[in-house]
Amino acid sequence: MARRAAFFFVCCLSYLNSPDFSVTSSRQVLRGPGGVLPNGELRDVYDMEPSTEAREGPLQLFASPIYRRRIRREEDAVRELNEEIAVNFKRLMVRDEKGVEWSKTDYAGGYTSYFSLPALQKWVPPIQTLEQWLKPHIEEFRKEAGLLEEPELFMTDCWANVMGEGTEHCFHQHNRSTISGTYYVQTPRGCSSLLFEDPRLDRTVAKRQRKVIACPAIAGFVVLFESWQRHTVPPNAGEGERISVSFNYHWRYEEPTKLQREA
């Protein structure tokens, strides 16, 4: 239970009253039928875990984990890394003219390198260190989310976020990615949390109150989630700048280039 305490879950709940309904307790996996349907269409092959345990009541099915942990336990090393990242981001806010200009209208009151410099892991040393520290977390999340072991997951994008007073990031999701996440560098008191939207909202005809789950921003913590999860950061009301590093991971479907191997 302690190991799972770092996970939030955005779930589809099935309210099933039949005593005959079963929930999987065995890890044996059966292969669903493939082949061709009578109309000529292909039938998908699927994995199916046999149900052996009968239960009643609400059941959490098809849950998508949201992972939140300290990046490392060595506080001095984490503090040093955060200071180095913050210094580099301050330099970008002066030198990245394209990013500064874009942020004036699309990230008002703050700065992001998303539009101008979206691959910081390839050339910013402290971000390269962060990428190495993220590896065990990515692997743990991959297992918890039930994602395939192959092909390899690698960091495709990484960018800076500096949120000033009132800066916000509207609801969005990360397309063309598998795992997305944020690492918190500086989180002043009162700064905005990361909010996740209930994913069932656009998949039901029933009226449902809009629901979000707040994940507090704490310096030294990493948050990971499946990239399709819609999320937002409301206007920052903290006593200072809220600084974070955002990133995406995706499958490596082909032989990596020399640059990718070195990244």
Short mmCIF file of C-alpha atoms in Angstrom, two decimals, residues 84-95 111 162 186 241 243:
data_model
loop_
_atom_site.label_atom_id
_atom_site.label_comp_id
_atom_site.label_asym_id
_atom_site.label_seq_id
_atom_site.Cartn_x
_atom_site.Cartn_y
_atom_site.Cartn_z
CA GLU A 84 21.11 25.40 -11.54
CA ILE A 85 17.88 24.96 -13.51
CA ALA A 86 16.50 28.26 -12.20
CA VAL A 87 19.68 30.12 -13.20
CA ASN A 88 19.55 28.65 -16.71
CA PHE A 89 15.89 29.58 -17.11
CA LYS A 90 16.61 33.15 -16.03
CA ARG A 91 19.23 33.33 -18.78
CA LEU A 92 16.73 32.02 -21.31
CA MET A 93 14.29 34.76 -20.29
CA VAL A 94 16.91 37.29 -21.45
CA ARG A 95 18.38 35.53 -24.49
CA TYR A 111 7.84 32.79 -19.89
CA VAL A 162 8.19 30.38 -15.46
CA GLN A 186 10.47 26.57 -7.48
CA GLU A 241 7.55 32.87 -9.70
CA ILE A 243 9.16 27.46 -12.05
#
